Short mmCIF file of C-alpha atoms and ligand atoms in Angstrom, two decimals:
data_model
loop_
_atom_site.label_atom_id
_atom_site.label_comp_id
_atom_site.label_asym_id
_atom_site.label_seq_id
_atom_site.Cartn_x
_atom_site.Cartn_y
_atom_site.Cartn_z
CA MET A 1 -0.05 0.08 -0.20
CA VAL A 2 0.93 3.59 -0.22
CA SER A 3 2.00 5.72 2.02
CA SER A 4 -0.63 9.01 1.57
CA ALA A 5 2.62 10.45 2.44
CA ALA A 6 4.45 9.71 -0.52
CA ALA A 7 0.87 10.18 -1.95
CA GLY A 8 1.70 13.69 -0.29
CA ALA A 9 5.16 14.22 -1.99
CA PHE A 10 4.24 13.46 -5.41
CA ASP A 11 1.62 15.78 -6.10
CA GLU A 12 3.75 18.52 -4.04
CA ARG A 13 6.28 18.08 -5.98
CA VAL A 14 3.27 18.46 -9.22
CA ALA A 15 2.01 20.85 -7.98
CA ALA A 16 4.90 22.46 -6.93
CA ARG A 17 6.26 22.54 -10.89
CA GLN A 18 9.83 20.86 -9.32
CA ALA A 19 8.53 17.00 -10.22
CA LYS A 20 11.13 15.80 -13.42
CA LEU A 21 8.86 15.11 -16.34
CA GLY A 22 9.48 12.97 -19.07
CA ILE A 23 8.27 12.53 -22.85
CA VAL A 24 9.25 9.66 -24.57
CA GLY A 25 8.19 10.46 -28.81
CA LEU A 26 8.43 14.41 -30.23
CA GLY A 27 6.14 14.36 -32.22
CA TYR A 28 2.64 15.85 -33.02
CA ALA A 29 1.70 14.89 -29.54
CA GLY A 30 4.86 14.03 -27.60
CA LEU A 31 6.68 17.47 -28.71
CA PRO A 32 3.70 20.04 -27.70
CA LEU A 33 3.33 17.86 -24.71
CA ALA A 34 6.43 18.73 -23.37
CA MET A 35 6.12 22.52 -24.62
CA LEU A 36 3.26 22.82 -22.46
CA PHE A 37 4.47 21.30 -19.31
CA ALA A 38 7.79 23.34 -20.21
CA GLU A 39 5.69 26.39 -20.59
CA VAL A 40 3.79 26.17 -16.80
CA GLY A 41 7.18 26.41 -14.77
CA PHE A 42 8.44 22.22 -15.41
CA ASP A 43 11.79 20.98 -16.00
CA VAL A 44 11.07 18.89 -19.04
CA THR A 45 13.42 15.43 -20.73
CA GLY A 46 13.27 15.00 -23.82
CA ILE A 47 13.64 11.89 -24.96
CA ASP A 48 13.79 10.59 -29.06
CA LEU A 49 15.59 8.35 -31.14
CA ASP A 50 15.88 11.48 -34.02
CA GLU A 51 19.04 12.55 -33.56
CA SER A 52 17.69 15.50 -36.01
CA ARG A 53 14.63 16.23 -33.45
CA VAL A 54 17.03 16.05 -30.25
CA ARG A 55 19.80 18.47 -32.41
CA ALA A 56 16.12 20.99 -33.07
CA VAL A 57 14.58 21.00 -29.41
CA SER A 58 17.59 21.84 -28.57
CA GLU A 59 18.81 24.17 -30.86
CA GLY A 60 15.34 26.18 -30.28
CA ARG A 61 13.98 25.24 -33.77
CA SER A 62 10.26 24.41 -35.29
CA TYR A 63 9.83 21.32 -37.15
CA LEU A 64 6.05 21.34 -35.93
CA VAL A 65 3.17 23.37 -36.69
CA ASP A 66 1.96 23.37 -32.73
CA VAL A 67 5.20 24.32 -31.79
CA SER A 68 6.74 27.25 -33.18
CA ALA A 69 10.36 28.31 -32.57
CA GLU A 70 9.09 31.65 -30.31
CA ARG A 71 8.24 29.01 -28.13
CA TYR A 72 10.79 27.61 -26.66
CA ASP A 73 12.33 31.60 -25.54
CA GLY A 74 9.77 31.14 -22.98
CA VAL A 75 11.04 28.18 -21.63
CA ASP A 76 14.02 29.95 -20.63
CA GLY A 77 15.93 26.75 -21.46
CA ARG A 78 13.40 23.71 -19.12
CA LEU A 79 12.83 22.18 -22.68
CA ARG A 80 15.68 20.04 -23.18
CA ALA A 81 15.91 16.77 -25.82
CA THR A 82 18.52 14.13 -25.42
CA THR A 83 18.44 10.90 -27.09
CA ASP A 84 19.30 8.82 -23.78
CA TYR A 85 17.00 6.81 -21.90
CA GLY A 86 19.58 6.32 -19.10
CA ARG A 87 18.26 9.97 -18.07
CA VAL A 88 14.59 8.20 -17.29
CA ALA A 89 16.18 7.68 -14.21
CA GLU A 90 15.99 11.18 -13.33
CA LEU A 91 12.93 11.42 -13.74
CA ASP A 92 9.46 11.72 -11.36
CA ALA A 93 7.14 11.07 -14.66
CA VAL A 94 7.99 10.10 -17.83
CA THR A 95 5.03 10.55 -20.80
CA ILE A 96 5.47 7.87 -23.17
CA CYS A 97 4.07 9.34 -27.16
CA VAL A 98 5.30 6.98 -29.57
CA PRO A 99 3.96 6.12 -32.86
CA THR A 100 1.28 3.39 -33.33
CA PRO A 101 0.63 2.33 -36.94
CA LEU A 102 -0.89 -0.05 -39.09
CA SER A 103 1.61 -2.87 -40.06
CA LYS A 104 1.59 -3.78 -44.27
CA THR A 105 -1.31 -6.83 -43.36
CA ARG A 106 -3.44 -4.04 -41.32
CA THR A 107 -2.63 -5.63 -37.42
CA PRO A 108 -1.71 -2.50 -35.13
CA ASP A 109 2.61 -2.31 -34.75
CA ILE A 110 3.66 -2.10 -31.16
CA SER A 111 6.82 -2.34 -31.72
CA TYR A 112 8.03 1.95 -31.31
CA VAL A 113 5.00 1.21 -27.90
CA VAL A 114 7.30 -1.90 -26.40
CA ALA A 115 10.59 -0.57 -27.42
CA ALA A 116 9.88 1.84 -25.09
CA ALA A 117 8.78 1.03 -22.52
CA GLU A 118 11.69 -1.51 -22.51
CA ALA A 119 13.86 1.77 -22.20
CA VAL A 120 12.30 3.08 -19.74
CA ALA A 121 12.32 -0.56 -17.49
CA ARG A 122 15.70 0.03 -17.38
CA HIS A 123 15.72 2.82 -16.07
CA LEU A 124 12.48 2.36 -13.91
CA ARG A 125 13.24 3.76 -10.74
CA ASP A 126 10.85 2.96 -7.29
CA GLY A 127 7.76 6.62 -7.18
CA GLN A 128 8.06 7.04 -10.68
CA LEU A 129 4.70 7.32 -12.88
CA VAL A 130 5.01 5.79 -16.19
CA VAL A 131 1.89 6.81 -19.03
CA LEU A 132 1.03 5.31 -21.99
CA GLN A 133 -1.08 8.02 -24.42
CA SER A 134 -0.41 6.61 -27.83
CA THR A 135 -3.95 5.34 -29.73
CA THR A 136 -3.61 1.70 -29.55
CA TYR A 137 -5.86 -1.51 -29.18
CA PRO A 138 -7.64 -2.31 -25.40
CA GLY A 139 -5.35 -4.19 -22.89
CA THR A 140 -2.09 -2.53 -24.33
CA THR A 141 -1.15 -1.13 -21.17
CA GLU A 142 -2.52 -3.90 -18.57
CA ASP A 143 -0.76 -6.61 -21.18
CA ILE A 144 1.88 -5.28 -22.96
CA VAL A 145 3.42 -2.13 -21.21
CA LEU A 146 3.06 -3.17 -17.20
CA PRO A 147 4.63 -6.41 -17.53
CA ILE A 148 7.61 -5.25 -19.17
CA LEU A 149 7.43 -2.70 -16.67
CA GLU A 150 7.06 -5.39 -13.88
CA ARG A 151 10.08 -7.00 -14.70
CA SER A 152 12.19 -5.15 -12.65
CA GLY A 153 10.94 -7.44 -9.81
CA ARG A 154 8.55 -3.80 -8.90
CA GLU A 155 4.85 -3.89 -8.06
CA VAL A 156 2.88 -1.60 -9.50
CA GLY A 157 0.60 0.92 -8.10
CA VAL A 158 3.49 0.43 -4.67
CA ASP A 159 6.70 0.77 -6.07
CA PHE A 160 5.45 2.53 -9.96
CA PHE A 161 2.76 3.47 -11.03
CA LEU A 162 1.35 2.76 -14.12
CA GLY A 163 -1.53 4.94 -16.04
CA TYR A 164 -3.04 5.33 -19.69
CA ALA A 165 -4.05 8.35 -21.40
CA PRO A 166 -4.85 8.81 -24.64
CA GLU A 167 -3.81 12.45 -27.00
CA ARG A 168 -6.19 13.92 -28.64
CA VAL A 169 -3.98 16.03 -30.33
CA ASP A 170 -5.40 17.89 -34.09
CA PRO A 171 -2.57 19.06 -35.50
CA GLY A 172 -3.37 23.02 -36.96
CA ASN A 173 -5.81 23.07 -34.95
CA LYS A 174 -6.80 26.76 -33.53
CA ASP A 175 -9.44 26.51 -31.52
CA TRP A 176 -8.34 23.13 -29.83
CA SER A 177 -5.33 22.18 -27.99
CA ILE A 178 -4.07 19.92 -24.69
CA ARG A 179 -5.37 22.68 -22.76
CA ASN A 180 -9.22 22.89 -23.60
CA THR A 181 -9.66 18.81 -24.88
CA PRO A 182 -10.66 17.13 -22.36
CA LYS A 183 -8.34 14.10 -21.22
CA LEU A 184 -9.41 11.17 -20.42
CA VAL A 185 -7.29 9.65 -17.05
CA ALA A 186 -6.56 5.69 -16.29
CA GLY A 187 -4.66 4.03 -13.71
CA VAL A 188 -3.58 0.21 -13.65
CA THR A 189 -4.58 0.69 -9.92
CA ASP A 190 -6.95 3.21 -8.33
CA GLU A 191 -3.21 5.88 -7.17
CA CYS A 192 -1.91 5.08 -11.36
CA ARG A 193 -5.16 6.86 -12.26
CA ARG A 194 -5.24 9.02 -9.19
CA ARG A 195 -0.96 10.33 -9.78
CA THR A 196 -1.95 10.27 -13.64
CA GLU A 197 -4.63 13.10 -12.82
CA ALA A 198 -1.98 14.58 -10.30
CA LEU A 199 -0.06 14.84 -13.42
CA TYR A 200 -2.08 16.74 -16.51
CA ARG A 201 -4.41 18.82 -13.89
CA PRO A 202 -1.09 21.74 -14.40
CA ILE A 203 -2.33 21.46 -18.34
CA VAL A 204 -5.43 20.27 -18.84
CA GLU A 205 -8.46 22.70 -17.68
CA THR A 206 -11.09 19.15 -17.82
CA ILE A 207 -9.91 15.72 -16.63
CA VAL A 208 -11.97 12.59 -17.36
CA PRO A 209 -10.80 10.37 -14.66
CA VAL A 210 -12.35 6.25 -16.41
CA SER A 211 -12.58 2.95 -14.26
CA SER A 212 -10.03 1.45 -16.63
CA PRO A 213 -7.12 1.92 -18.77
CA ALA A 214 -8.76 -0.50 -22.17
CA VAL A 215 -11.62 1.88 -21.57
CA ALA A 216 -9.52 5.05 -22.41
CA GLU A 217 -7.87 3.20 -24.94
CA THR A 218 -10.71 1.81 -26.30
CA ALA A 219 -12.99 5.58 -25.81
CA LYS A 220 -10.06 7.02 -28.30
CA LEU A 221 -10.39 4.25 -30.99
CA HIS A 222 -14.34 4.96 -31.01
CA GLU A 223 -13.57 8.61 -31.23
CA ASN A 224 -11.83 8.14 -34.38
CA THR A 225 -13.49 4.86 -35.27
CA PHE A 226 -17.29 7.24 -35.37
CA ARG A 227 -15.45 9.36 -38.11
CA ALA A 228 -14.02 7.28 -40.37
CA VAL A 229 -17.74 4.94 -40.24
CA ASN A 230 -19.73 8.93 -41.01
CA ILE A 231 -17.44 9.99 -43.32
CA ALA A 232 -17.60 6.60 -45.31
CA LEU A 233 -21.47 7.44 -44.53
CA ALA A 234 -20.64 10.69 -46.43
CA ASN A 235 -18.59 8.61 -49.43
CA GLU A 236 -21.56 5.67 -49.67
CA LEU A 237 -25.01 9.05 -50.00
CA ALA A 238 -22.24 10.41 -53.12
CA LEU A 239 -22.48 7.49 -54.25
CA MET A 240 -26.26 6.94 -54.25
CA CYS A 241 -26.43 10.35 -55.43
CA ASP A 242 -24.89 10.14 -58.37
CA ARG A 243 -27.59 6.67 -59.48
CA LEU A 244 -30.18 9.10 -58.40
CA GLY A 245 -29.25 12.43 -60.39
CA ILE A 246 -29.39 14.60 -57.54
CA SER A 247 -26.89 16.89 -55.17
CA VAL A 248 -24.75 14.94 -51.85
CA TRP A 249 -23.60 18.44 -51.38
CA GLU A 250 -27.66 19.91 -51.58
CA VAL A 251 -29.19 16.79 -49.32
CA ILE A 252 -26.08 17.45 -46.63
CA GLU A 253 -27.46 20.60 -46.75
CA ALA A 254 -30.43 19.61 -46.14
CA ALA A 255 -30.04 17.40 -43.97
CA LYS A 256 -27.98 19.73 -42.12
CA THR A 257 -31.25 22.07 -41.01
CA LYS A 258 -32.38 19.00 -38.07
CA PRO A 259 -30.90 20.63 -35.20
CA PHE A 260 -30.40 17.38 -33.20
CA ALA A 261 -29.41 14.26 -33.89
CA PHE A 262 -27.41 14.88 -37.52
CA LEU A 263 -23.21 16.21 -37.41
CA ALA A 264 -23.06 16.16 -40.56
CA HIS A 265 -19.99 14.27 -42.34
CA TYR A 266 -18.46 14.78 -45.96
CA PRO A 267 -17.44 13.03 -49.01
CA GLY A 268 -14.80 13.16 -50.79
CA PRO A 269 -11.94 11.37 -53.10
CA GLY A 270 -11.57 8.99 -50.01
CA LEU A 271 -9.55 8.57 -46.46
CA GLY A 272 -6.59 10.33 -45.26
CA GLY A 273 -3.78 10.62 -42.66
CA ASP A 274 -2.33 8.87 -40.26
CA CYS A 275 -4.72 8.76 -37.98
CA ILE A 276 -8.43 7.91 -39.16
CA PRO A 277 -8.23 4.72 -41.71
CA VAL A 278 -5.74 3.49 -38.90
CA VAL A 279 -7.25 3.83 -35.70
CA PRO A 280 -10.50 1.68 -36.25
CA HIS A 281 -8.72 -1.70 -37.01
CA PHE A 282 -6.80 -1.37 -34.01
CA LEU A 283 -10.53 -1.90 -32.88
CA ALA A 284 -11.74 -4.37 -35.38
CA TRP A 285 -8.03 -6.77 -34.70
CA ARG A 286 -8.67 -6.76 -31.20
CA LEU A 287 -11.53 -7.94 -31.62
CA ARG A 288 -11.22 -10.79 -33.83
CA GLU A 289 -9.52 -11.94 -31.27
CA TYR A 290 -12.80 -12.74 -29.63
CA GLY A 291 -14.62 -13.84 -32.15
CA TYR A 292 -16.39 -10.74 -32.94
CA SER A 293 -15.75 -9.53 -36.70
CA ALA A 294 -16.89 -5.45 -36.49
CA GLN A 295 -18.89 -5.62 -39.83
CA LEU A 296 -18.57 -1.53 -39.81
CA ILE A 297 -15.63 -0.98 -39.85
CA ASP A 298 -15.00 -3.40 -42.36
CA ALA A 299 -17.34 -2.44 -44.74
CA ALA A 300 -16.39 1.80 -43.94
CA HIS A 301 -13.11 0.63 -44.99
CA GLU A 302 -14.38 -1.11 -47.96
CA VAL A 303 -16.55 2.67 -49.16
CA ASN A 304 -13.59 4.91 -48.34
CA ALA A 305 -10.66 1.98 -50.31
CA HIS A 306 -13.06 2.16 -52.75
CA MET A 307 -13.14 6.53 -53.48
CA PRO A 308 -10.24 7.01 -55.18
CA VAL A 309 -11.11 4.30 -57.69
CA TYR A 310 -14.16 6.58 -58.24
CA VAL A 311 -12.78 9.42 -58.86
CA VAL A 312 -10.98 8.37 -61.25
CA GLN A 313 -13.64 6.72 -62.80
CA LYS A 314 -15.59 9.83 -62.90
CA ILE A 315 -12.42 11.72 -64.29
CA ALA A 316 -12.78 9.08 -67.50
CA ASP A 317 -16.91 9.91 -67.50
CA ALA A 318 -15.48 13.49 -68.12
CA LEU A 319 -13.32 12.96 -70.30
CA ASN A 320 -15.27 10.62 -72.46
CA ASP A 321 -18.19 14.02 -72.84
CA SER A 322 -14.97 15.62 -74.74
CA GLY A 323 -14.59 13.14 -76.67
CA LYS A 324 -11.03 12.04 -74.93
CA PRO A 325 -9.59 8.87 -73.49
CA ILE A 326 -7.92 9.61 -70.07
CA LYS A 327 -4.99 7.77 -72.00
CA GLY A 328 -3.05 11.01 -73.39
CA SER A 329 -4.31 13.79 -72.05
CA ARG A 330 -2.84 16.16 -69.48
CA LEU A 331 -4.88 15.94 -66.03
CA LEU A 332 -4.13 18.39 -63.25
CA LEU A 333 -4.30 16.57 -59.61
CA LEU A 334 -5.45 19.45 -57.09
CA GLY A 335 -3.82 18.88 -53.23
CA VAL A 336 -1.64 15.72 -52.70
CA ALA A 337 -2.11 16.14 -48.84
CA TYR A 338 -4.41 13.94 -47.71
CA LYS A 339 -6.55 17.06 -45.97
CA ALA A 340 -6.61 21.38 -46.27
CA ASP A 341 -3.78 22.79 -45.42
CA VAL A 342 -1.82 20.99 -44.47
CA HIS A 343 2.12 19.17 -45.40
CA ASP A 344 1.42 15.11 -44.67
CA THR A 345 0.64 13.10 -47.24
CA ARG A 346 0.38 9.62 -45.28
CA GLU A 347 -2.30 7.31 -47.07
CA SER A 348 -3.36 10.52 -49.47
CA PRO A 349 -6.17 9.01 -52.14
CA SER A 350 -4.89 12.04 -54.04
CA LEU A 351 -1.39 9.22 -54.42
CA GLU A 352 -4.13 7.06 -55.55
CA VAL A 353 -6.07 8.97 -57.89
CA MET A 354 -2.87 9.53 -59.50
CA ARG A 355 -0.74 6.66 -59.13
CA ARG A 356 -4.09 4.89 -61.10
CA LEU A 357 -4.30 7.57 -63.86
CA LEU A 358 -0.35 7.21 -64.23
CA GLU A 359 -0.83 3.38 -64.56
CA ARG A 360 -3.14 4.31 -67.29
CA SER A 361 -1.36 6.19 -69.09
CA GLY A 362 -2.46 9.65 -68.26
CA GLU A 363 0.12 12.70 -69.00
CA VAL A 364 -0.13 13.65 -64.88
CA ARG A 365 0.92 17.39 -63.58
CA TYR A 366 0.04 18.00 -59.64
CA CYS A 367 -0.40 21.43 -57.70
CA ASP A 368 0.24 21.44 -53.95
CA PRO A 369 1.62 25.36 -52.13
CA TRP A 370 2.22 22.58 -49.23
CA VAL A 371 3.82 19.50 -50.48
CA PRO A 372 6.96 20.75 -52.97
CA ASP A 373 7.80 17.02 -53.85
CA LEU A 374 6.78 13.72 -54.23
CA GLU A 375 7.88 10.36 -54.45
CA LEU A 376 5.03 8.16 -56.25
CA GLY A 377 6.92 4.38 -56.88
CA ASP A 378 10.16 5.25 -57.62
CA VAL A 379 9.15 8.70 -59.27
CA ARG A 380 9.74 12.08 -57.63
CA HIS A 381 6.84 14.68 -59.12
CA GLU A 382 7.61 17.97 -58.80
CA SER A 383 4.06 20.50 -57.87
CA VAL A 384 3.71 23.25 -60.60
CA PRO A 385 2.83 26.73 -59.88
CA TRP A 386 -0.65 27.33 -58.52
CA GLY A 387 -2.39 29.80 -61.22
CA ARG A 388 -3.57 30.22 -64.70
CA ASP A 389 -0.72 28.37 -66.04
CA ALA A 390 -0.94 25.27 -65.00
CA VAL A 391 -4.70 25.16 -65.35
CA THR A 392 -4.79 26.22 -69.02
CA TRP A 393 -2.97 23.41 -70.25
CA ALA A 394 -4.89 20.95 -68.21
CA ASP A 395 -7.65 19.29 -70.23
CA CYS A 396 -9.03 18.21 -67.32
CA VAL A 397 -8.53 20.09 -63.70
CA VAL A 398 -9.32 17.34 -60.67
CA LEU A 399 -9.76 19.36 -57.39
CA LEU A 400 -8.73 16.42 -54.46
CA THR A 401 -7.19 18.67 -51.49
CA PRO A 402 -9.60 22.00 -50.40
CA HIS A 403 -6.62 24.13 -50.17
CA ARG A 404 -7.29 27.27 -48.82
CA ALA A 405 -5.63 28.76 -51.99
CA PHE A 406 -7.38 26.69 -54.18
CA VAL A 407 -11.21 27.29 -53.50
CA ASP A 408 -11.05 31.17 -53.08
CA SER A 409 -9.68 31.91 -56.45
CA ALA A 410 -10.48 33.78 -59.93
CA VAL A 411 -8.53 30.34 -62.31
CA TRP A 412 -11.44 28.11 -62.69
CA GLU A 413 -12.61 30.22 -65.88
CA ALA A 414 -9.35 29.25 -67.54
CA ALA A 415 -10.55 25.56 -67.43
CA LYS A 416 -11.72 23.42 -69.99
CA LEU A 417 -12.22 20.74 -67.91
CA VAL A 418 -12.56 20.25 -63.53
CA VAL A 419 -14.05 17.08 -61.76
CA ASP A 420 -14.05 18.72 -57.43
CA THR A 421 -13.64 16.23 -54.79
CA ARG A 422 -14.40 18.67 -52.61
CA ASN A 423 -16.97 20.98 -53.72
CA VAL A 424 -15.03 23.61 -53.83
CA VAL A 425 -15.24 25.23 -57.27
CA PRO A 426 -17.61 27.48 -58.47
CA PRO A 427 -20.53 25.94 -60.80
CA GLY A 428 -20.15 25.93 -64.27
CA PRO A 429 -21.07 23.35 -67.05
CA ASN A 430 -17.52 22.17 -67.73
CA VAL A 431 -17.79 21.12 -64.05
CA HIS A 432 -18.31 18.06 -62.66
CA SER A 433 -18.42 16.84 -58.65
CA ILE A 434 -18.57 14.00 -57.20
N1 SAJ B 501 -12.11 13.95 -44.47
C1 SAJ B 501 -13.72 13.39 -46.04
N2 SAJ B 501 -14.56 13.84 -45.14
C2 SAJ B 501 -15.65 14.86 -44.05
C3 SAJ B 501 -13.91 14.52 -43.22
C4 SAJ B 501 -12.41 13.93 -42.96
O1 SAJ B 501 -13.57 12.56 -46.69
O2 SAJ B 501 -16.43 15.12 -43.55
C5 SAJ B 501 -11.44 13.08 -44.76
C6 SAJ B 501 -10.37 14.28 -44.59
O3 SAJ B 501 -9.98 14.13 -46.13
C7 SAJ B 501 -9.09 13.21 -44.80
C8 SAJ B 501 -9.50 11.98 -43.58
O4 SAJ B 501 -10.81 12.06 -43.48
O5 SAJ B 501 -8.80 13.07 -45.82
C9 SAJ B 501 -9.27 12.05 -41.71
O6 SAJ B 501 -9.74 13.81 -42.00
P1 SAJ B 501 -9.89 14.96 -40.30
O7 SAJ B 501 -10.43 15.77 -40.67
O8 SAJ B 501 -10.45 13.47 -38.92
O9 SAJ B 501 -8.45 14.82 -40.02
P2 SAJ B 501 -7.26 13.92 -39.24
O10 SAJ B 501 -6.41 12.61 -39.68
O11 SAJ B 501 -5.80 14.59 -38.70
O12 SAJ B 501 -8.06 13.46 -37.89
C10 SAJ B 501 -7.21 14.18 -36.60
C11 SAJ B 501 -8.05 13.27 -36.30
N3 SAJ B 501 -7.91 14.01 -34.51
C12 SAJ B 501 -7.89 13.37 -33.24
O13 SAJ B 501 -6.74 11.88 -33.64
C13 SAJ B 501 -6.72 14.20 -32.30
C14 SAJ B 501 -9.76 13.56 -35.82
O14 SAJ B 501 -9.44 13.19 -34.10
C15 SAJ B 501 -10.71 14.71 -36.11
O15 SAJ B 501 -11.83 14.51 -35.52
C16 SAJ B 501 -9.78 16.09 -36.84
O16 SAJ B 501 -8.34 15.85 -36.17
C17 SAJ B 501 -10.33 17.03 -37.41
O17 SAJ B 501 -11.54 17.16 -37.00
O18 SAJ B 501 -9.72 18.20 -38.30
#
């Protein structure tokens, strides 16, 4: 049993900002968290195996949209970075924020979580709190991380403490930050949860304790699965409205007038990002171990994965009206990032559209102010500048990512033919919408 004195001492060190904090993984979730802890007065050690990230943090250089170079000036050296896990031994609390990608066979790859837990375990000290933030399948904290940490012979809830608190970071979101986004918090024992709550209290306005890590792990997956399934529903609505000969965009706008029990999602060329296309498969994979098949998740994946095929068919149909095949036609793709006004192309459906058009011998160029160049297969492509020249070159312009630069542009009237997958191009006889 933990003495109340020891519990009190931890809370006091946190409340007094004397606790030494560590963040493992300085990516889009870890670095903003490390910076925020430093800004409220903690001494923070960031640990990352990527030496370029460690150098950037040490030199106060920004490499994430949410952490500008100016923020380093404000923390007076309280945020340091290292590749040395040995520094864990000096810390009171360590938060693990490493990636959890999908493997090629669409199963969860938690190798980064395991490696981080093993490295922390090698330097674990009595009284330390370890918190996992990575998005992962239910059972990871208690069935994978806990046994690794207990190998040291220490007992959880007595000699060390283990919590789970999923990240809800939305890079670039100006409305929702770490501070004002409610934070789910769980612990392997009550004292684990209590200490995890104490850790986040100085930086998060609303802490939501839940009864177990599995509840928090599953809630996070449910949040993103909700989004993927509703996007798939919007995409299926587009396929249905195409057959009905009505505008899916007008249907959604009409449905949106219902003031309750409706949350609009919109069709597009498919599902991109390292989050929404990935996370639902963690849940489906885990439930298969219980003999349960998550039909909605699998069906949503099929619908979302079909959208690039549908967009290519719309392009072929639009060109056909002008008596042109895809083969040999000049095709300008607008936007390869997975969503508006980001640099990120991970899982971007634009790349699948581009690949399919190249396969059909289209002459393909892309324009994306946020992505100057990209590798597709073993070919390097460079973005062409946005403007009338780019548009007049093309037999067909395809709007895939609604970057601000494309939305309010007068360039559209120069286009011979447009396929618009995001409902941002002014309507016209030469504009085909999905
Ligand atoms: N998309 C659609 N139709 C929609 C919404 C999105 O086709 O109605 C597409 C986007 O184009 C993109 C993909 O889905 O390719 C994912 O878009 P996203 O807006 O969900 O963006 P993400 O991947 O950055 O998701 C993050 C998530 N945040 C966290 O997990 C903490 C997600 O839960 C947020 O809802 C989302 O940001 C957000 O709202 O910005």
